[in-house]
mmCIF file of C-alpha atoms and ligand atoms in Angstrom:
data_model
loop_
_atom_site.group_PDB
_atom_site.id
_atom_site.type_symbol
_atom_site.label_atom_id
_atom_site.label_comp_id
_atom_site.label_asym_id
_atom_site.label_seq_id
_atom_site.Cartn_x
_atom_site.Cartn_y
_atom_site.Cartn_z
ATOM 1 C CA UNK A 1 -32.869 -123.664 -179.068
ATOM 2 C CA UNK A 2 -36.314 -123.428 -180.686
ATOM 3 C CA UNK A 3 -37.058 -119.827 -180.027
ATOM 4 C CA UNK A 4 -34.977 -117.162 -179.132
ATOM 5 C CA UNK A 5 -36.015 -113.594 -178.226
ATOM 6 C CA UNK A 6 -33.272 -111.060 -177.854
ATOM 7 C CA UNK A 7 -34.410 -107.682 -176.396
ATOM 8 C CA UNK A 8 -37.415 -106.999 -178.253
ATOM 9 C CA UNK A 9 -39.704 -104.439 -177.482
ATOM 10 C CA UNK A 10 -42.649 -102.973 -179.625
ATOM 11 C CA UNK A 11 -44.459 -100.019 -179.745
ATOM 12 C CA UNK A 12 -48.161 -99.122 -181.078
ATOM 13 C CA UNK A 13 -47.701 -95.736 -182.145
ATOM 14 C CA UNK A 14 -45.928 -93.747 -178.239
ATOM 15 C CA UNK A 15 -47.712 -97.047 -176.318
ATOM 16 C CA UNK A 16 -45.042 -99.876 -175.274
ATOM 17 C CA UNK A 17 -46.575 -103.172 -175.621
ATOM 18 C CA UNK A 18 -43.154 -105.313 -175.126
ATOM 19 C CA UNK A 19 -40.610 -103.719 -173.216
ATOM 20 C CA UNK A 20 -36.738 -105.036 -173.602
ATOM 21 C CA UNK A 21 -37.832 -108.924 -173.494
ATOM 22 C CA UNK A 22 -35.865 -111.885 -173.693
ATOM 23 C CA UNK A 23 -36.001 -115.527 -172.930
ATOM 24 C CA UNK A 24 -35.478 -118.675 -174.445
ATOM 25 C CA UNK A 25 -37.529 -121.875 -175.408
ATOM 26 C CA UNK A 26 -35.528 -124.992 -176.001
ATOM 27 C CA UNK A 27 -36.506 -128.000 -178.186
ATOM 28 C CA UNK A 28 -39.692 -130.170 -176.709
ATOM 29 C CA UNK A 29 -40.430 -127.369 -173.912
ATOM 30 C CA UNK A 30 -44.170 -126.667 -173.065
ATOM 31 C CA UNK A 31 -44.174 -123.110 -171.732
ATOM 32 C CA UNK A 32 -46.818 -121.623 -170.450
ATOM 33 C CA UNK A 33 -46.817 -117.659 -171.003
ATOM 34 C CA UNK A 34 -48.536 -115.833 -168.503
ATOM 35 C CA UNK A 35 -50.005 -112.957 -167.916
ATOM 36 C CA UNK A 36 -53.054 -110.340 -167.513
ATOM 37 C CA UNK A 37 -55.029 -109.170 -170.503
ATOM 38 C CA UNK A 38 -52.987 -105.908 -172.026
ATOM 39 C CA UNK A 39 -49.566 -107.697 -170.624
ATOM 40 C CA UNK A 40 -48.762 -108.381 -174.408
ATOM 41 C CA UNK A 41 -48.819 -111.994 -174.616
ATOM 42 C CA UNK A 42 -50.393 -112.060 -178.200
ATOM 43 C CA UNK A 43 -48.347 -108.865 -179.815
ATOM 44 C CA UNK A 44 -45.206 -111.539 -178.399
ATOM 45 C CA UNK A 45 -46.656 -114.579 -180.069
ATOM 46 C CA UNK A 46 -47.384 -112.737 -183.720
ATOM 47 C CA UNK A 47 -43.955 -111.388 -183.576
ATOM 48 C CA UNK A 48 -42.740 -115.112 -182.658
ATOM 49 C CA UNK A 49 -44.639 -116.251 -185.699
ATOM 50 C CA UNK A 50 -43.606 -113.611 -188.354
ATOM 51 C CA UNK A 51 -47.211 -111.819 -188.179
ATOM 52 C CA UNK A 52 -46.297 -108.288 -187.251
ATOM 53 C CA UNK A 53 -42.827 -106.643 -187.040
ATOM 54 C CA UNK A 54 -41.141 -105.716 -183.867
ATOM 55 C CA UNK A 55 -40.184 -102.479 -183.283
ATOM 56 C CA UNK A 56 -36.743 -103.445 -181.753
ATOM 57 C CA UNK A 57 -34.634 -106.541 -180.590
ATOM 58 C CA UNK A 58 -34.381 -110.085 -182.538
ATOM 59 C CA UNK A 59 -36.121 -112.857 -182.902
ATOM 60 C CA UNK A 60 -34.904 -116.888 -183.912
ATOM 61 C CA UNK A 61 -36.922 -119.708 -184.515
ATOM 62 C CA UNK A 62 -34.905 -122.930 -185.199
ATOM 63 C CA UNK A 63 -32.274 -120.271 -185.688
ATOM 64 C CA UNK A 64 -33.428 -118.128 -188.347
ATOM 65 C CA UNK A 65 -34.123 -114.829 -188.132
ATOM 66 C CA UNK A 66 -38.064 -114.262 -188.181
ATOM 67 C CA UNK A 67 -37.660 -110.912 -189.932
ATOM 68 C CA UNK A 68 -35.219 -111.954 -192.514
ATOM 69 C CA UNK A 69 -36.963 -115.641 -193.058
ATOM 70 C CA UNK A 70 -40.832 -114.944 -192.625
ATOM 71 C CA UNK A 71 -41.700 -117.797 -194.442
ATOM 72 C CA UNK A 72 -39.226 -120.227 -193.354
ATOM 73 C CA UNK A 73 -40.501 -119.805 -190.341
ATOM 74 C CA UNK A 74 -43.746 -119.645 -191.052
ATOM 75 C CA UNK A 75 -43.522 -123.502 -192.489
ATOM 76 C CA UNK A 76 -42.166 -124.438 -188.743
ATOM 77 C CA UNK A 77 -44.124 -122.795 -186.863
ATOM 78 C CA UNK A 78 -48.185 -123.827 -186.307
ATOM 79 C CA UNK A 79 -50.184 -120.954 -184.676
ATOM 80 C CA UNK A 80 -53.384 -120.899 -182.998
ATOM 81 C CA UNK A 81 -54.279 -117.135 -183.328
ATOM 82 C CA UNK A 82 -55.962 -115.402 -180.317
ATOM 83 C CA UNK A 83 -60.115 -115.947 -181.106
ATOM 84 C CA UNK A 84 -58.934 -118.533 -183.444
ATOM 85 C CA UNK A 85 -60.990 -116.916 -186.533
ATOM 86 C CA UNK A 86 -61.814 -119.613 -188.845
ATOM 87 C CA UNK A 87 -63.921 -119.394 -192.595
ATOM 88 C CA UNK A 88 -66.983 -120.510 -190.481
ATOM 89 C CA UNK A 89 -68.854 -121.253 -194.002
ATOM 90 C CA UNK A 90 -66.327 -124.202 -195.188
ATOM 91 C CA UNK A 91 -67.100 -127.434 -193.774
ATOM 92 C CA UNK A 92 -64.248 -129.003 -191.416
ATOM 93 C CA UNK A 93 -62.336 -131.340 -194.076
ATOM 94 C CA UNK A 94 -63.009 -128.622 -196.964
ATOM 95 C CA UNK A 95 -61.339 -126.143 -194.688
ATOM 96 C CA UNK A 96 -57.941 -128.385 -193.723
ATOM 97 C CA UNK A 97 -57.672 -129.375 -197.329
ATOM 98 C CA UNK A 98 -57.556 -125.715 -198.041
ATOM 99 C CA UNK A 99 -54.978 -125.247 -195.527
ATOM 100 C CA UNK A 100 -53.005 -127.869 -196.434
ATOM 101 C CA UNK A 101 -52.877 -126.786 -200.014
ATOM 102 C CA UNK A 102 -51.312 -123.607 -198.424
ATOM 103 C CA UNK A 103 -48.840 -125.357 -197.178
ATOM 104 C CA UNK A 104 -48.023 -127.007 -200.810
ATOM 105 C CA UNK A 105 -48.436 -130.606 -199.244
ATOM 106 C CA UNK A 106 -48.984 -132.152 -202.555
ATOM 107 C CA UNK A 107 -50.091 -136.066 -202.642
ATOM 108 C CA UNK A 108 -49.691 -135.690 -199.350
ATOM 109 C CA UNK A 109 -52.675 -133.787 -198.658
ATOM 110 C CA UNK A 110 -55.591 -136.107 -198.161
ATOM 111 C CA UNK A 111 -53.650 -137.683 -195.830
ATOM 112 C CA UNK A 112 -52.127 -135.522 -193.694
ATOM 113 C CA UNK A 113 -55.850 -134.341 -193.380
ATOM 114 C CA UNK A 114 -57.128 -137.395 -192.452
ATOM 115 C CA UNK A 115 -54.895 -137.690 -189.229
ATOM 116 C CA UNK A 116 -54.934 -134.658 -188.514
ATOM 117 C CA UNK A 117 -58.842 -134.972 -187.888
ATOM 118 C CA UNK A 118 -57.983 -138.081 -186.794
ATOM 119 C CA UNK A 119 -55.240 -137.200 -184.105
ATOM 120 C CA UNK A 120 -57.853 -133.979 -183.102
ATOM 121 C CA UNK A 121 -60.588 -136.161 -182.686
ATOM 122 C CA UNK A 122 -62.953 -134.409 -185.236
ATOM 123 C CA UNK A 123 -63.964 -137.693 -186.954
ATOM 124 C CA UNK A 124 -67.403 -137.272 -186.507
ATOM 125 C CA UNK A 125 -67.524 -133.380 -187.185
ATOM 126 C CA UNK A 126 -65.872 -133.694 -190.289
ATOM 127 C CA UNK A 127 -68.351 -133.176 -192.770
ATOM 128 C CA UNK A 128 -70.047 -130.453 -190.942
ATOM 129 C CA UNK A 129 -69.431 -126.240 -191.326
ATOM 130 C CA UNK A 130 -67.334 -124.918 -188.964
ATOM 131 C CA UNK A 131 -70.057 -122.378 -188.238
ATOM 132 C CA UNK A 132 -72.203 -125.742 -186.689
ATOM 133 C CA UNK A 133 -69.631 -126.402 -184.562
ATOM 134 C CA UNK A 134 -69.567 -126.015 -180.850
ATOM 135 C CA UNK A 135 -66.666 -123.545 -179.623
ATOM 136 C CA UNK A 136 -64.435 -126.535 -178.247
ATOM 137 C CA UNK A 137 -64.668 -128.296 -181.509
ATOM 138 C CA UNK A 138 -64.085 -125.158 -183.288
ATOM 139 C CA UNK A 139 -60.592 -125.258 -180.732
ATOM 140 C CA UNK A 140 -60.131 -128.731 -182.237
ATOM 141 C CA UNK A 141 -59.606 -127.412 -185.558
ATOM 142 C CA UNK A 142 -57.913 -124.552 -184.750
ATOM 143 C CA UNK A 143 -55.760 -127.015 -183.894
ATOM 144 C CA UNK A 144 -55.493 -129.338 -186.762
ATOM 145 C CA UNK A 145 -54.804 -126.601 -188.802
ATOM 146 C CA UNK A 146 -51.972 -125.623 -186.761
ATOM 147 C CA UNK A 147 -50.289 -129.487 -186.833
ATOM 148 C CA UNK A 148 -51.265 -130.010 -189.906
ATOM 149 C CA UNK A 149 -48.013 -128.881 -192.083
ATOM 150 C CA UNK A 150 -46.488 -130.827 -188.915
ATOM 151 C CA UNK A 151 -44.565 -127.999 -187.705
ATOM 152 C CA UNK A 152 -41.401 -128.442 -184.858
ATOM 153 C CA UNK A 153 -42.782 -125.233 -182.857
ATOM 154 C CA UNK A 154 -46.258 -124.428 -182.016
ATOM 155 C CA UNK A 155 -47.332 -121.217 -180.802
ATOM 156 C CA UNK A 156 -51.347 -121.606 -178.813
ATOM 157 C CA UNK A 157 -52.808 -117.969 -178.066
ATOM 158 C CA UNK A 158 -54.915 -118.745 -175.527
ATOM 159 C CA UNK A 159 -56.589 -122.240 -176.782
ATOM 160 C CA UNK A 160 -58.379 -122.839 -174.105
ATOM 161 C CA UNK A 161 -60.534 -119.551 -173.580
ATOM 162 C CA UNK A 162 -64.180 -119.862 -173.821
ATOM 163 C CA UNK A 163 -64.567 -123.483 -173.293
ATOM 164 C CA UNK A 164 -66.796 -125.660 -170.899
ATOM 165 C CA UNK A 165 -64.825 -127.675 -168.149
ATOM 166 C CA UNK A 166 -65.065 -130.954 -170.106
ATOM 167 C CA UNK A 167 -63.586 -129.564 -173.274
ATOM 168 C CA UNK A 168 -61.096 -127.682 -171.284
ATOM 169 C CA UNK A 169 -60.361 -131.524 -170.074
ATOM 170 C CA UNK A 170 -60.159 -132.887 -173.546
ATOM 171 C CA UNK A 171 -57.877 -129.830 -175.136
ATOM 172 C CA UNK A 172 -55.539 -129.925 -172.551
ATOM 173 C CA UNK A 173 -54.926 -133.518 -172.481
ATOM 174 C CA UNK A 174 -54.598 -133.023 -176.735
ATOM 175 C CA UNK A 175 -51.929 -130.180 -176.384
ATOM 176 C CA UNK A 176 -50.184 -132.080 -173.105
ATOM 177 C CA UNK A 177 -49.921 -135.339 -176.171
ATOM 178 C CA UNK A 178 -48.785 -133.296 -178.841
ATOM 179 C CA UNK A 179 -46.162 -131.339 -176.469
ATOM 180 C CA UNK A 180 -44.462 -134.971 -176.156
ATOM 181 C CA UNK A 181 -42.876 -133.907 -179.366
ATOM 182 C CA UNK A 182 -42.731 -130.396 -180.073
ATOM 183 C CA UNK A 183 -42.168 -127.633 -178.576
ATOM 184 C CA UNK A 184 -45.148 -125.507 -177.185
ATOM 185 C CA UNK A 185 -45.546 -122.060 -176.431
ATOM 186 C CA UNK A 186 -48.917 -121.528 -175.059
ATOM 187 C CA UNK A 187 -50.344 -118.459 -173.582
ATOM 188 C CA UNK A 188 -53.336 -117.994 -170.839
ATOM 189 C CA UNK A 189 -54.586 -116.125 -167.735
ATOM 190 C CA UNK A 190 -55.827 -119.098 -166.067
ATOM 191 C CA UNK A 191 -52.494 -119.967 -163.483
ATOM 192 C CA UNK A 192 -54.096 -123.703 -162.905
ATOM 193 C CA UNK A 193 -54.076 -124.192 -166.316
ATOM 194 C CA UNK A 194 -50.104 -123.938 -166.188
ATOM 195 C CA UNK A 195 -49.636 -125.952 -163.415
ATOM 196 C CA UNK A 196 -51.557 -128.392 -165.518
ATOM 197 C CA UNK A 197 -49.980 -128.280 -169.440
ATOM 198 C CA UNK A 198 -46.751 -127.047 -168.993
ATOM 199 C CA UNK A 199 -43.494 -127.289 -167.716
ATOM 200 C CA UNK A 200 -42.345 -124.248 -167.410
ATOM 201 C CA UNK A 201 -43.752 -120.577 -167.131
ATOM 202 C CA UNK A 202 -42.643 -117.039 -168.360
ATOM 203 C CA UNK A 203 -44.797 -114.454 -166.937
ATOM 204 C CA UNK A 204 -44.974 -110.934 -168.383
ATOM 205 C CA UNK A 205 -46.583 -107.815 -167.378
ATOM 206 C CA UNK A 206 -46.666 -104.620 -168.816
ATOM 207 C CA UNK A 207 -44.716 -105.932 -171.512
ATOM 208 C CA UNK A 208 -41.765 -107.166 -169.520
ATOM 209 C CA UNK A 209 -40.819 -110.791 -168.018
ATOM 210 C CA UNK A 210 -41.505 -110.867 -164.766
ATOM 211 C CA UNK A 211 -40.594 -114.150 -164.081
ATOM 212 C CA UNK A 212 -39.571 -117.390 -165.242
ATOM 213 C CA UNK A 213 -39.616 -120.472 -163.641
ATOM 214 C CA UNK A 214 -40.566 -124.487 -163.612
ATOM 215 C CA UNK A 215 -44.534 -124.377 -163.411
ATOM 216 C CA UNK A 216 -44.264 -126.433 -160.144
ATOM 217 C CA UNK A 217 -42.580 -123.883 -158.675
ATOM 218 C CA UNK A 218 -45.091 -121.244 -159.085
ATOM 219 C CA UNK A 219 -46.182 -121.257 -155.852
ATOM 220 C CA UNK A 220 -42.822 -120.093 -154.383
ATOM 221 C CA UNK A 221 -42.719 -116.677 -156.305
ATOM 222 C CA UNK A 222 -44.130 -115.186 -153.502
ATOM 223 C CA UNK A 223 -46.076 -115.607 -150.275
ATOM 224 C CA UNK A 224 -47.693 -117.847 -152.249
ATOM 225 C CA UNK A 225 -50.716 -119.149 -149.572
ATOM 226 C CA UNK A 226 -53.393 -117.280 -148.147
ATOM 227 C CA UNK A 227 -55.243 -119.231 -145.567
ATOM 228 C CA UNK A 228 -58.557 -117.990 -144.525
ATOM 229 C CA UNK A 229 -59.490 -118.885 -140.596
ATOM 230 C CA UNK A 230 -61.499 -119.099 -137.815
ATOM 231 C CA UNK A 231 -61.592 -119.423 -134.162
ATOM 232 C CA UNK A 232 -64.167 -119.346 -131.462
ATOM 233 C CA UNK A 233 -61.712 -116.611 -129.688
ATOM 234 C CA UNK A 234 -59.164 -114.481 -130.576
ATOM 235 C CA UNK A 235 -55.533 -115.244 -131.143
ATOM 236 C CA UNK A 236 -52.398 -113.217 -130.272
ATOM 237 C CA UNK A 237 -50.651 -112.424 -133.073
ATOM 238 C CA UNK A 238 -47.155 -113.849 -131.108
ATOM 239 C CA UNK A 239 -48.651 -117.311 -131.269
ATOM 240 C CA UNK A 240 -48.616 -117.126 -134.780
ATOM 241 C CA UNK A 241 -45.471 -115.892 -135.523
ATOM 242 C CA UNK A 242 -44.129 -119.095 -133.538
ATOM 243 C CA UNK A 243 -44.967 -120.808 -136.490
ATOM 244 C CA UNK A 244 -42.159 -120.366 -139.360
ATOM 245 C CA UNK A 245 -42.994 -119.633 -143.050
ATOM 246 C CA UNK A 246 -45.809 -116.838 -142.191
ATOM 247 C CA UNK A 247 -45.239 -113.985 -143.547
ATOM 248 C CA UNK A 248 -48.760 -111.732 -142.818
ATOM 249 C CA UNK A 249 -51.134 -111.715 -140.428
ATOM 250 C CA UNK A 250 -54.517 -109.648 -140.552
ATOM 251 C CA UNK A 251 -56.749 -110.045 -138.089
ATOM 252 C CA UNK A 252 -60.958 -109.732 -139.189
ATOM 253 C CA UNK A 253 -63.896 -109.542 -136.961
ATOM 254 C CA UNK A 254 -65.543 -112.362 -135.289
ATOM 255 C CA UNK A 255 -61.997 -113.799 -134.498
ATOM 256 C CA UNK A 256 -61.668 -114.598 -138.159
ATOM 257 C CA UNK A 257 -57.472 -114.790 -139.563
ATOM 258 C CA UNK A 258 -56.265 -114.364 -143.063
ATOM 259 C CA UNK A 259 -52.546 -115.852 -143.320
ATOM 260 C CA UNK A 260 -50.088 -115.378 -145.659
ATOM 261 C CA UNK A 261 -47.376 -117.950 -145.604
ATOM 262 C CA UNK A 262 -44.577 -119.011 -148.190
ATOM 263 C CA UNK A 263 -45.326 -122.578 -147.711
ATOM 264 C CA UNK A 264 -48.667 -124.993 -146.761
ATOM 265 C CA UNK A 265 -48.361 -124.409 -142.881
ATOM 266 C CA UNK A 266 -51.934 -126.053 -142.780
ATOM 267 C CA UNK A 267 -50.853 -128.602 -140.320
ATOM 268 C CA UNK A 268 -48.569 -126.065 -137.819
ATOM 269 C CA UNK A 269 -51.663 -123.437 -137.918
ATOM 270 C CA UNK A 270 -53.389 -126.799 -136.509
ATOM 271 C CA UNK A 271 -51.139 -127.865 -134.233
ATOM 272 C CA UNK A 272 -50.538 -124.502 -132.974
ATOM 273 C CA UNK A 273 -54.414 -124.191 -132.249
ATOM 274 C CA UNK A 274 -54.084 -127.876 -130.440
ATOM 275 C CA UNK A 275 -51.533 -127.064 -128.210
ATOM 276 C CA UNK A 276 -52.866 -123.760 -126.730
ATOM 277 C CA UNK A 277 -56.189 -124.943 -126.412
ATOM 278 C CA UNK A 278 -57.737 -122.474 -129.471
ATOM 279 C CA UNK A 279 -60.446 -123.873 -131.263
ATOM 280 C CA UNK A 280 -60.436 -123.896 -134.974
ATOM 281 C CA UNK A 281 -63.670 -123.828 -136.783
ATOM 282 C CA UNK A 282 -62.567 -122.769 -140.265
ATOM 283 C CA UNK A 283 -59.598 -123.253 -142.273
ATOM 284 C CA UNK A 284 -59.739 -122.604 -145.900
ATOM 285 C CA UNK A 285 -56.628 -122.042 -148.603
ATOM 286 C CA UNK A 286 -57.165 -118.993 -151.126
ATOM 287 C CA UNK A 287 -56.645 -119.682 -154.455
ATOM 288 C CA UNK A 288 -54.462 -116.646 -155.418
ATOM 289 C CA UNK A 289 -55.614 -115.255 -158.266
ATOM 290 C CA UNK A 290 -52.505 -114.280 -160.719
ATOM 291 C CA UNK A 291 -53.036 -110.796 -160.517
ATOM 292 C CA UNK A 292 -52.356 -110.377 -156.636
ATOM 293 C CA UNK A 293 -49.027 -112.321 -157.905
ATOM 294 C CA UNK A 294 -48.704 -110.302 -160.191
ATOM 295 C CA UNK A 295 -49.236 -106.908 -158.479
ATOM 296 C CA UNK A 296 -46.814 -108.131 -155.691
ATOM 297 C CA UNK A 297 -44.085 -109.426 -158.421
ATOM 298 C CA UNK A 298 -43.825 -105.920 -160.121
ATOM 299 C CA UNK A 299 -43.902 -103.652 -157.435
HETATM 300 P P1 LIG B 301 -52.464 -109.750 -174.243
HETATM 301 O O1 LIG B 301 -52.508 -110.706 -175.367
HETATM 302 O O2 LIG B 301 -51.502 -110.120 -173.171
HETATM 303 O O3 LIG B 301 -53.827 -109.475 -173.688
HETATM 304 P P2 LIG B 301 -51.809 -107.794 -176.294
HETATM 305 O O4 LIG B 301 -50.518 -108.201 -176.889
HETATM 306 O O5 LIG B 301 -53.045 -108.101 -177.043
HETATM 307 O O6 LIG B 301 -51.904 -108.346 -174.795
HETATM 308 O O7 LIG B 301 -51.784 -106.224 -176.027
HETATM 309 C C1 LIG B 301 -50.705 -105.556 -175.363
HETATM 310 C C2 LIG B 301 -50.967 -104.059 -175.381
HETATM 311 O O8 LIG B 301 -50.869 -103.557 -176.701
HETATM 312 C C3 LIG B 301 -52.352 -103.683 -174.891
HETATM 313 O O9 LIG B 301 -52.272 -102.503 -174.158
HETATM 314 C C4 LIG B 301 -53.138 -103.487 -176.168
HETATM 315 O O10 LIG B 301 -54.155 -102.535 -175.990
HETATM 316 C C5 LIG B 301 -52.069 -102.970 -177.112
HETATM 317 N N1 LIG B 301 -52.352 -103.356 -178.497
HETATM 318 C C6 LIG B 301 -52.461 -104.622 -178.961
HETATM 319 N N2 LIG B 301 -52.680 -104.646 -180.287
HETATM 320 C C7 LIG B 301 -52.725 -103.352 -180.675
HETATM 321 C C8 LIG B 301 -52.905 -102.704 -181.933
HETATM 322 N N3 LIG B 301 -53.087 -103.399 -183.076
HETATM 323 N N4 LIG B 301 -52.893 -101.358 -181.949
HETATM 324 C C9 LIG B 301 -52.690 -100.643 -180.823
HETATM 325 N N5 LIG B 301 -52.488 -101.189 -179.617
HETATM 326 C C10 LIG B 301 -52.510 -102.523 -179.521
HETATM 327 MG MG1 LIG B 302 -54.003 -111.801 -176.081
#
């Protein structure tokens, strides 16, 4: 087991950021951890990684207690803070050797560096500042720094945020690569981007875990589809109901459906329409946004 949290809450002064949570991250997992902003996804990750103290409960990376072994853990563990701050006045290579010196790699060093910029793909940014660089290449080395002591457990607060579709692309293919061998914990509000990385996804709100399941079985927390339709007429609700899997129906003006179902009943709702004779002139699936799931998982 790679990380083990045992009942761990936390408090900010009377406020509850992490209420009672526990779960479990085995060796080579990629985890997603989901969850809105204020759910407490980054208090969780700087209490994984020995940054601030929990009020309550345990926490054991590779075994060791986080509280008791800070720095032990520390060495194991690469972190990608939230914002990733980074000394935006060192230039790329200056800055890894610095944090590689941190991390006492010795004769070691230069090398390490150069994969590390070579495994991030930062060859050609190397000599520049960090202040130069674009925000996904700024993610890049956020990221080398993170490998570069080649830890077995890598904690990502949100790595993704606040880049442009392509470098979305080219991170999340880097972290899906370097998940092959460790184990990830990554955190984001973007539900896609789970499907996507990871395996497997914790979702918290309000500081507790509201669920945890394989990422390709997201879909089935809930009612998970919402279609949107159409029809030149109106429908009777019965005819719908015929069809199994829907679990809401509201009907809109101009004959217009939305559909809640717990599985893709695209092809019944069409059917259905074929055989009485409706005609359908609009069928569109909702991309539920996580905090309808969420509203619906924690009520
Ligand atoms: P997330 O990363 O999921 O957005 P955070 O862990 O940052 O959530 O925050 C969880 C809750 O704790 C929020 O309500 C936030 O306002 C509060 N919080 C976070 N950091 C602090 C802090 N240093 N002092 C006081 N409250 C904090
Ligand atoms: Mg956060």
């Amino acid at each position: 087991m790679s990380i083990q949290v045992k009942e761990v809450s936390k408090f900010y002064g009377k406020q509850k950021a992490l209420d009672n949570l526990s779960f479990e991250i085995s060796d080579t997992e990629v985890v997603g951890f989901l969850g809105p902003n204020g759910a407490g996804k980054s208090t969780m990750m700087k209490i994984i990684t020995g940054f601030l103290p929990q009020s309550s409960g345990d926490v054991l990376v590779n075994g060791l207690n986080v509280m008791e072994h800070s720095l032990e853990v520390r060495k194991q563990i690469g972190y990608l803070p939230e914002n990733n701050p980074l000394y935006l006045d060192l230039y790329v290579k200056e800055y890894l050797e610095y944090v590689a010196g941190i991390y006492k790699l010795g004769n070691k060093k230069k090398q390490r560096v150069n994969e590390m910029i070579e495994l991030t793909g930062l060859g050609l940014e190397q000599k520049k500042k960090i202040g130069a660089l674009s925000k996904g290449y700024r993610q890049r080395v956020g990221l080398a720094q993170a490998l570069i002591h080649d830890p077995k457990v890598l904690i990502l607060d949100e790595p993704t945020t606040g880049l442009d579709p392509n470098q979305l692309i080219e991170v999340r293919q880097l972290i899906q690569n370097i998940g092959k061998e460790k184990t990830v914990m990554l955190s984001t509000h973007i539900m896609q981007e789970v499907e996507a990385i990871c395996e497997r996804v914790l979702i918290i709100n309000k500081g507790r875990l509201v669920a945890d399941q394989a990422s390709n079985n997201i879909h089935s927390l809930k009612d998970s589809y919402v279609f949107d339709l159409q029809f030149t007429s109106s429908v009777a609700k019965e005819l719908f109901q015929t069809i199994a899997g829907i679990t809401h129906i509201q009907a809109l003006p101009n004959n217009r459906y939305q559909i809640s179902a717990k599985a893709d009943v695209r092809e019944q709702i069409f059917q259905m329409a074929v055989n009485n004779q409706l005609v359908l002139i609009e069928m569109k699936s909702q991309e539920r946004n996580l905090e309808s799931i969420f509203h619906e998982l924690t009520q």
